[in-house]
Amino acid sequence: MLLWHGAPGSPDAQYGNMEVDGLGYAPCVTSARELAASGWERAHEVVGGRDVAGALYPGRWGLWLNPHAPGGGVGVPWPDLRRIAAGLDRLPAGPLRLSEPAIEVPQFYALLTQNAHRTPVVRALRRAWVQPAVGAPYLAIGLDLYDEGPQALDAVQRMMRQSLGVLPDGLPVQTVSLADGYDPVALWMRAGARPFFDREGYGAGGPPPAAPAGYGYPPPHGMQPGAAPR
């Protein structure tokens, strides 16, 4: 990593920075040979990939590899650094294509809505169709919770298990916390997906009324309140 200020390991050390298309990146070189070729005359420090990813992405800084190279090098946006920091097998590969789900699974949404109403920790639920750059697309359920403690998460996992049985075979579903300010799926849902379950929208007491047709709601021919799923 190229240091603009300070010495390696010092409290006042600061990485260099650059802006590309309105996004911030910290420049780096990938080897001693590239460091010599870059002509960098200030200090530098050697940092592992996961360590630097974990240091940069919380500030929404990306990493730019070998900016001196022919063609200008290669940039790694901060969402991809987040994936590196968390583990490549734990988060979907970006860039992600996000949209409203087109697949019709009204029984699942209706049953999940009923189970969410019985799970007091759930404030609201949203949904999205996620197509990673690598791997199969999946249905994402966004969880807006009053509490994210261990007991609350156990209740949410139980709610999901009770609802997944009505899904068609082979349809993958993942959950995402809407409180995660770095998850691109959560950010998209909060900005553009209407809740299909909203506890506070129902008012106090009694079962939820039938939801009007529209974005984020099961179609009118879906399961009605009190009906058993099939």
PDB file of C-alpha atoms in Angstrom:
ATOM      1  CA  MET A   1       0.000   0.000   0.000  1.00  0.00           C
ATOM      2  CA  LEU A   2       1.251   3.460  -0.911  1.00  0.00           C
ATOM      3  CA  LEU A   3       1.426   5.835   2.048  1.00  0.00           C
ATOM      4  CA  TRP A   4       0.737   9.483   1.348  1.00  0.00           C
ATOM      5  CA  HIS A   5       1.590  10.485   4.903  1.00  0.00           C
ATOM      6  CA  GLY A   6       3.429   8.887   7.805  1.00  0.00           C
ATOM      7  CA  ALA A   7       5.496   5.737   8.150  1.00  0.00           C
ATOM      8  CA  PRO A   8       4.425   2.084   8.118  1.00  0.00           C
ATOM      9  CA  GLY A   9       2.801   1.158  11.416  1.00  0.00           C
ATOM     10  CA  SER A  10       2.634   4.721  12.726  1.00  0.00           C
ATOM     11  CA  PRO A  11      -0.669   6.061  14.108  1.00  0.00           C
ATOM     12  CA  ASP A  12      -0.703   8.946  11.626  1.00  0.00           C
ATOM     13  CA  ALA A  13      -0.044   6.808   8.542  1.00  0.00           C
ATOM     14  CA  GLN A  14      -2.487   7.492   5.707  1.00  0.00           C
ATOM     15  CA  TYR A  15      -2.942   5.706   2.407  1.00  0.00           C
ATOM     16  CA  GLY A  16      -2.921   7.633  -0.815  1.00  0.00           C
ATOM     17  CA  ASN A  17      -6.247   8.150  -2.533  1.00  0.00           C
ATOM     18  CA  MET A  18      -7.647   8.760  -5.986  1.00  0.00           C
ATOM     19  CA  GLU A  19     -11.080   9.282  -7.518  1.00  0.00           C
ATOM     20  CA  VAL A  20     -12.470   7.455 -10.548  1.00  0.00           C
ATOM     21  CA  ASP A  21     -16.003   8.140 -11.814  1.00  0.00           C
ATOM     22  CA  GLY A  22     -16.882   9.806  -8.536  1.00  0.00           C
ATOM     23  CA  LEU A  23     -15.749   6.879  -6.368  1.00  0.00           C
ATOM     24  CA  GLY A  24     -12.776   6.839  -4.013  1.00  0.00           C
ATOM     25  CA  TYR A  25      -9.943   4.319  -4.246  1.00  0.00           C
ATOM     26  CA  ALA A  26      -6.685   3.724  -2.413  1.00  0.00           C
ATOM     27  CA  PRO A  27      -3.876   3.008  -4.903  1.00  0.00           C
ATOM     28  CA  CYS A  28      -1.530   0.092  -4.356  1.00  0.00           C
ATOM     29  CA  VAL A  29       1.063  -1.979  -6.170  1.00  0.00           C
ATOM     30  CA  THR A  30       1.106  -5.749  -6.324  1.00  0.00           C
ATOM     31  CA  SER A  31       4.841  -6.493  -6.086  1.00  0.00           C
ATOM     32  CA  ALA A  32       8.261  -4.993  -5.432  1.00  0.00           C
ATOM     33  CA  ARG A  33       8.778  -4.887  -9.183  1.00  0.00           C
ATOM     34  CA  GLU A  34       5.609  -2.862  -9.677  1.00  0.00           C
ATOM     35  CA  LEU A  35       6.629  -0.562  -6.827  1.00  0.00           C
ATOM     36  CA  ALA A  36       9.900   0.203  -8.593  1.00  0.00           C
ATOM     37  CA  ALA A  37       8.089   0.738 -11.892  1.00  0.00           C
ATOM     38  CA  SER A  38       5.601   3.128 -10.277  1.00  0.00           C
ATOM     39  CA  GLY A  39       8.267   5.640  -9.288  1.00  0.00           C
ATOM     40  CA  TRP A  40       6.644   6.067  -5.851  1.00  0.00           C
ATOM     41  CA  GLU A  41       9.103   7.920  -3.624  1.00  0.00           C
ATOM     42  CA  ARG A  42       7.174   8.068  -0.369  1.00  0.00           C
ATOM     43  CA  ALA A  43       6.757   5.282   2.170  1.00  0.00           C
ATOM     44  CA  HIS A  44       4.794   2.095   1.629  1.00  0.00           C
ATOM     45  CA  GLU A  45       3.723  -0.891   3.695  1.00  0.00           C
ATOM     46  CA  VAL A  46       3.006  -4.520   2.898  1.00  0.00           C
ATOM     47  CA  VAL A  47      -0.551  -5.553   3.819  1.00  0.00           C
ATOM     48  CA  GLY A  48      -2.484  -8.760   3.163  1.00  0.00           C
ATOM     49  CA  GLY A  49      -5.460  -8.606   0.824  1.00  0.00           C
ATOM     50  CA  ARG A  50      -8.111  -9.460   3.416  1.00  0.00           C
ATOM     51  CA  ASP A  51      -6.635  -7.019   5.939  1.00  0.00           C
ATOM     52  CA  VAL A  52      -6.634  -4.083   3.547  1.00  0.00           C
ATOM     53  CA  ALA A  53     -10.116  -5.005   2.312  1.00  0.00           C
ATOM     54  CA  GLY A  54     -11.417  -4.928   5.881  1.00  0.00           C
ATOM     55  CA  ALA A  55      -9.751  -1.572   6.496  1.00  0.00           C
ATOM     56  CA  LEU A  56     -11.047   0.145   3.352  1.00  0.00           C
ATOM     57  CA  TYR A  57     -14.614  -0.976   2.675  1.00  0.00           C
ATOM     58  CA  PRO A  58     -16.236   0.462   5.869  1.00  0.00           C
ATOM     59  CA  GLY A  59     -15.285   3.921   4.600  1.00  0.00           C
ATOM     60  CA  ARG A  60     -16.561   2.980   1.125  1.00  0.00           C
ATOM     61  CA  TRP A  61     -13.071   3.102  -0.338  1.00  0.00           C
ATOM     62  CA  GLY A  62     -12.107   0.747  -3.127  1.00  0.00           C
ATOM     63  CA  LEU A  63      -8.641  -0.506  -4.041  1.00  0.00           C
ATOM     64  CA  TRP A  64      -6.873   0.404  -7.281  1.00  0.00           C
ATOM     65  CA  LEU A  65      -4.147  -2.004  -8.384  1.00  0.00           C
ATOM     66  CA  ASN A  66      -1.066  -0.701 -10.202  1.00  0.00           C
ATOM     67  CA  PRO A  67      -2.425   2.657 -11.409  1.00  0.00           C
ATOM     68  CA  HIS A  68       0.902   3.317 -13.163  1.00  0.00           C
ATOM     69  CA  ALA A  69       0.519   0.277 -15.439  1.00  0.00           C
ATOM     70  CA  PRO A  70      -0.397   0.575 -19.136  1.00  0.00           C
ATOM     71  CA  GLY A  71      -4.143   1.102 -19.345  1.00  0.00           C
ATOM     72  CA  GLY A  72      -4.282   2.585 -15.861  1.00  0.00           C
ATOM     73  CA  GLY A  73      -4.464  -0.559 -13.740  1.00  0.00           C
ATOM     74  CA  VAL A  74      -7.533  -2.260 -12.301  1.00  0.00           C
ATOM     75  CA  GLY A  75     -10.009  -1.014  -9.706  1.00  0.00           C
ATOM     76  CA  VAL A  76     -11.738  -3.157  -7.082  1.00  0.00           C
ATOM     77  CA  PRO A  77     -14.891  -1.375  -5.796  1.00  0.00           C
ATOM     78  CA  TRP A  78     -15.634  -1.352  -2.088  1.00  0.00           C
ATOM     79  CA  PRO A  79     -18.530  -3.873  -2.319  1.00  0.00           C
ATOM     80  CA  ASP A  80     -16.063  -6.410  -3.706  1.00  0.00           C
ATOM     81  CA  LEU A  81     -13.626  -5.579  -0.901  1.00  0.00           C
ATOM     82  CA  ARG A  82     -16.436  -6.287   1.537  1.00  0.00           C
ATOM     83  CA  ARG A  83     -16.851  -9.694  -0.066  1.00  0.00           C
ATOM     84  CA  ILE A  84     -13.103 -10.370   0.223  1.00  0.00           C
ATOM     85  CA  ALA A  85     -13.109  -9.330   3.888  1.00  0.00           C
ATOM     86  CA  ALA A  86     -16.125 -11.495   4.752  1.00  0.00           C
ATOM     87  CA  GLY A  87     -15.083 -14.489   2.645  1.00  0.00           C
ATOM     88  CA  LEU A  88     -15.651 -15.082  -1.055  1.00  0.00           C
ATOM     89  CA  ASP A  89     -17.895 -18.070  -0.356  1.00  0.00           C
ATOM     90  CA  ARG A  90     -20.196 -16.119   1.977  1.00  0.00           C
ATOM     91  CA  LEU A  91     -21.363 -13.231  -0.216  1.00  0.00           C
ATOM     92  CA  PRO A  92     -22.541 -13.167  -3.862  1.00  0.00           C
ATOM     93  CA  ALA A  93     -20.135 -12.027  -6.552  1.00  0.00           C
ATOM     94  CA  GLY A  94     -20.762  -8.555  -7.933  1.00  0.00           C
ATOM     95  CA  PRO A  95     -21.756  -6.557  -9.751  1.00  0.00           C
ATOM     96  CA  LEU A  96     -25.246  -7.696  -8.830  1.00  0.00           C
ATOM     97  CA  ARG A  97     -28.316  -7.268 -11.013  1.00  0.00           C
ATOM     98  CA  LEU A  98     -31.223  -6.439  -8.719  1.00  0.00           C
ATOM     99  CA  SER A  99     -34.885  -6.272  -9.632  1.00  0.00           C
ATOM    100  CA  GLU A 100     -38.390  -6.945  -8.423  1.00  0.00           C
ATOM    101  CA  PRO A 101     -39.009 -10.715  -8.400  1.00  0.00           C
ATOM    102  CA  ALA A 102     -40.869 -11.854 -11.507  1.00  0.00           C
ATOM    103  CA  ILE A 103     -41.366 -15.411 -10.264  1.00  0.00           C
ATOM    104  CA  GLU A 104     -44.880 -16.074  -8.927  1.00  0.00           C
ATOM    105  CA  VAL A 105     -44.858 -17.721  -5.484  1.00  0.00           C
ATOM    106  CA  PRO A 106     -47.980 -16.235  -3.822  1.00  0.00           C
ATOM    107  CA  GLN A 107     -48.387 -19.105  -1.341  1.00  0.00           C
ATOM    108  CA  PHE A 108     -44.878 -18.523  -0.014  1.00  0.00           C
ATOM    109  CA  TYR A 109     -45.368 -14.777   0.413  1.00  0.00           C
ATOM    110  CA  ALA A 110     -48.748 -15.266   2.063  1.00  0.00           C
ATOM    111  CA  LEU A 111     -47.477 -17.936   4.463  1.00  0.00           C
ATOM    112  CA  LEU A 112     -44.365 -15.909   5.262  1.00  0.00           C
ATOM    113  CA  THR A 113     -46.586 -12.884   5.963  1.00  0.00           C
ATOM    114  CA  GLN A 114     -48.712 -14.935   8.377  1.00  0.00           C
ATOM    115  CA  ASN A 115     -45.642 -16.301  10.146  1.00  0.00           C
ATOM    116  CA  ALA A 116     -44.058 -12.843  10.324  1.00  0.00           C
ATOM    117  CA  HIS A 117     -47.214 -11.507  11.971  1.00  0.00           C
ATOM    118  CA  ARG A 118     -46.733 -14.192  14.660  1.00  0.00           C
ATOM    119  CA  THR A 119     -43.044 -13.273  15.100  1.00  0.00           C
ATOM    120  CA  PRO A 120     -43.029 -10.034  17.137  1.00  0.00           C
ATOM    121  CA  VAL A 121     -39.401  -9.178  16.379  1.00  0.00           C
ATOM    122  CA  VAL A 122     -40.199  -8.636  12.672  1.00  0.00           C
ATOM    123  CA  ARG A 123     -41.072  -5.057  11.754  1.00  0.00           C
ATOM    124  CA  ALA A 124     -41.241  -5.484   7.963  1.00  0.00           C
ATOM    125  CA  LEU A 125     -40.202  -7.730   5.070  1.00  0.00           C
ATOM    126  CA  ARG A 126     -39.082  -6.776   1.566  1.00  0.00           C
ATOM    127  CA  ARG A 127     -37.970  -8.835  -1.412  1.00  0.00           C
ATOM    128  CA  ALA A 128     -35.694  -8.726  -4.456  1.00  0.00           C
ATOM    129  CA  TRP A 129     -34.481 -10.953  -7.266  1.00  0.00           C
ATOM    130  CA  VAL A 130     -30.680 -11.118  -7.217  1.00  0.00           C
ATOM    131  CA  GLN A 131     -28.534 -12.186 -10.163  1.00  0.00           C
ATOM    132  CA  PRO A 132     -24.852 -12.403  -9.138  1.00  0.00           C
ATOM    133  CA  ALA A 133     -22.065 -12.019 -11.673  1.00  0.00           C
ATOM    134  CA  VAL A 134     -21.150 -15.643 -10.903  1.00  0.00           C
ATOM    135  CA  GLY A 135     -23.577 -18.277  -9.693  1.00  0.00           C
ATOM    136  CA  ALA A 136     -27.311 -18.893  -9.764  1.00  0.00           C
ATOM    137  CA  PRO A 137     -29.901 -16.154  -9.187  1.00  0.00           C
ATOM    138  CA  TYR A 138     -31.933 -16.265  -6.000  1.00  0.00           C
ATOM    139  CA  LEU A 139     -34.836 -14.692  -4.152  1.00  0.00           C
ATOM    140  CA  ALA A 140     -33.717 -12.400  -1.335  1.00  0.00           C
ATOM    141  CA  ILE A 141     -35.929 -11.628   1.659  1.00  0.00           C
ATOM    142  CA  GLY A 142     -35.013  -8.420   3.455  1.00  0.00           C
ATOM    143  CA  LEU A 143     -35.502  -8.503   7.230  1.00  0.00           C
ATOM    144  CA  ASP A 144     -36.355  -5.293   9.074  1.00  0.00           C
ATOM    145  CA  LEU A 145     -36.166  -6.303  12.738  1.00  0.00           C
ATOM    146  CA  TYR A 146     -36.792  -4.564  16.048  1.00  0.00           C
ATOM    147  CA  ASP A 147     -33.960  -6.563  17.613  1.00  0.00           C
ATOM    148  CA  GLU A 148     -31.042  -8.551  16.201  1.00  0.00           C
ATOM    149  CA  GLY A 149     -30.011 -10.379  19.362  1.00  0.00           C
ATOM    150  CA  PRO A 150     -29.536 -14.175  19.467  1.00  0.00           C
ATOM    151  CA  GLN A 151     -33.100 -14.957  20.593  1.00  0.00           C
ATOM    152  CA  ALA A 152     -34.555 -12.662  17.947  1.00  0.00           C
ATOM    153  CA  LEU A 153     -32.482 -14.280  15.210  1.00  0.00           C
ATOM    154  CA  ASP A 154     -33.558 -17.738  16.392  1.00  0.00           C
ATOM    155  CA  ALA A 155     -37.192 -16.649  16.060  1.00  0.00           C
ATOM    156  CA  VAL A 156     -36.572 -15.322  12.543  1.00  0.00           C
ATOM    157  CA  GLN A 157     -34.849 -18.551  11.486  1.00  0.00           C
ATOM    158  CA  ARG A 158     -37.829 -20.504  12.796  1.00  0.00           C
ATOM    159  CA  MET A 159     -40.187 -18.224  10.851  1.00  0.00           C
ATOM    160  CA  MET A 160     -38.263 -18.869   7.640  1.00  0.00           C
ATOM    161  CA  ARG A 161     -38.154 -22.650   8.180  1.00  0.00           C
ATOM    162  CA  GLN A 162     -41.918 -22.700   8.689  1.00  0.00           C
ATOM    163  CA  SER A 163     -42.424 -20.847   5.395  1.00  0.00           C
ATOM    164  CA  LEU A 164     -39.954 -22.431   2.978  1.00  0.00           C
ATOM    165  CA  GLY A 165     -41.851 -25.697   2.560  1.00  0.00           C
ATOM    166  CA  VAL A 166     -44.315 -24.245   0.025  1.00  0.00           C
ATOM    167  CA  LEU A 167     -41.600 -23.057  -2.364  1.00  0.00           C
ATOM    168  CA  PRO A 168     -41.039 -24.875  -5.671  1.00  0.00           C
ATOM    169  CA  ASP A 169     -38.109 -27.282  -5.625  1.00  0.00           C
ATOM    170  CA  GLY A 170     -34.851 -25.667  -6.651  1.00  0.00           C
ATOM    171  CA  LEU A 171     -35.778 -22.056  -5.887  1.00  0.00           C
ATOM    172  CA  PRO A 172     -32.972 -20.676  -3.686  1.00  0.00           C
ATOM    173  CA  VAL A 173     -33.856 -18.139  -1.004  1.00  0.00           C
ATOM    174  CA  GLN A 174     -31.518 -16.059   1.122  1.00  0.00           C
ATOM    175  CA  THR A 175     -32.212 -13.539   3.854  1.00  0.00           C
ATOM    176  CA  VAL A 176     -30.496 -10.197   4.323  1.00  0.00           C
ATOM    177  CA  SER A 177     -30.613  -7.775   7.224  1.00  0.00           C
ATOM    178  CA  LEU A 178     -31.920  -4.381   6.159  1.00  0.00           C
ATOM    179  CA  ALA A 179     -29.855  -2.885   8.991  1.00  0.00           C
ATOM    180  CA  ASP A 180     -26.659  -3.723   7.088  1.00  0.00           C
ATOM    181  CA  GLY A 181     -25.507  -0.398   5.678  1.00  0.00           C
ATOM    182  CA  TYR A 182     -22.969  -2.068   3.381  1.00  0.00           C
ATOM    183  CA  ASP A 183     -24.958  -4.884   1.797  1.00  0.00           C
ATOM    184  CA  PRO A 184     -25.881  -3.855  -1.782  1.00  0.00           C
ATOM    185  CA  VAL A 185     -29.040  -5.975  -1.708  1.00  0.00           C
ATOM    186  CA  ALA A 186     -30.195  -4.339   1.533  1.00  0.00           C
ATOM    187  CA  LEU A 187     -29.370  -0.877   0.181  1.00  0.00           C
ATOM    188  CA  TRP A 188     -31.397  -1.550  -2.974  1.00  0.00           C
ATOM    189  CA  MET A 189     -34.363  -2.879  -1.016  1.00  0.00           C
ATOM    190  CA  ARG A 190     -34.456   0.082   1.340  1.00  0.00           C
ATOM    191  CA  ALA A 191     -34.319   2.500  -1.583  1.00  0.00           C
ATOM    192  CA  GLY A 192     -36.735   0.863  -3.999  1.00  0.00           C
ATOM    193  CA  ALA A 193     -38.669  -2.141  -2.658  1.00  0.00           C
ATOM    194  CA  ARG A 194     -42.008  -1.692  -0.925  1.00  0.00           C
ATOM    195  CA  PRO A 195     -42.573  -3.986   2.080  1.00  0.00           C
ATOM    196  CA  PHE A 196     -44.884  -6.921   1.449  1.00  0.00           C
ATOM    197  CA  PHE A 197     -45.239  -7.214   5.224  1.00  0.00           C
ATOM    198  CA  ASP A 198     -45.336  -4.100   7.404  1.00  0.00           C
ATOM    199  CA  ARG A 199     -46.366  -4.611  11.019  1.00  0.00           C
ATOM    200  CA  GLU A 200     -46.670  -0.927  11.793  1.00  0.00           C
ATOM    201  CA  GLY A 201     -48.786  -0.424   8.699  1.00  0.00           C
ATOM    202  CA  TYR A 202     -51.371  -2.856  10.056  1.00  0.00           C
ATOM    203  CA  GLY A 203     -52.125  -0.914  13.218  1.00  0.00           C
ATOM    204  CA  ALA A 204     -52.466  -2.378  16.680  1.00  0.00           C
ATOM    205  CA  GLY A 205     -54.208  -5.648  17.384  1.00  0.00           C
ATOM    206  CA  GLY A 206     -55.942  -8.209  15.219  1.00  0.00           C
ATOM    207  CA  PRO A 207     -54.734 -10.041  12.136  1.00  0.00           C
ATOM    208  CA  PRO A 208     -53.361  -8.049   9.192  1.00  0.00           C
ATOM    209  CA  PRO A 209     -55.930  -6.978   6.602  1.00  0.00           C
ATOM    210  CA  ALA A 210     -55.699  -8.160   3.014  1.00  0.00           C
ATOM    211  CA  ALA A 211     -52.949  -6.224   1.267  1.00  0.00           C
ATOM    212  CA  PRO A 212     -53.847  -4.150  -1.777  1.00  0.00           C
ATOM    213  CA  ALA A 213     -52.454  -5.227  -5.114  1.00  0.00           C
ATOM    214  CA  GLY A 214     -49.225  -3.575  -6.163  1.00  0.00           C
ATOM    215  CA  TYR A 215     -45.502  -3.729  -5.808  1.00  0.00           C
ATOM    216  CA  GLY A 216     -44.314  -6.025  -3.047  1.00  0.00           C
ATOM    217  CA  TYR A 217     -47.667  -7.684  -2.320  1.00  0.00           C
ATOM    218  CA  PRO A 218     -49.018 -11.117  -3.244  1.00  0.00           C
ATOM    219  CA  PRO A 219     -51.573 -10.985  -6.079  1.00  0.00           C
ATOM    220  CA  PRO A 220     -55.265 -10.976  -5.066  1.00  0.00           C
ATOM    221  CA  HIS A 221     -55.698 -14.633  -6.080  1.00  0.00           C
ATOM    222  CA  GLY A 222     -53.095 -15.695  -3.509  1.00  0.00           C
ATOM    223  CA  MET A 223     -53.906 -17.325  -0.177  1.00  0.00           C
ATOM    224  CA  GLN A 224     -56.426 -15.363   1.868  1.00  0.00           C
ATOM    225  CA  PRO A 225     -56.011 -14.773   5.623  1.00  0.00           C
ATOM    226  CA  GLY A 226     -56.878 -17.926   7.535  1.00  0.00           C
ATOM    227  CA  ALA A 227     -56.569 -20.279   4.565  1.00  0.00           C
ATOM    228  CA  ALA A 228     -54.209 -23.232   4.656  1.00  0.00           C
ATOM    229  CA  PRO A 229     -51.331 -23.284   2.157  1.00  0.00           C
ATOM    230  CA  ARG A 230     -51.340 -25.896  -0.588  1.00  0.00           C
TER     231      ARG A 230
END
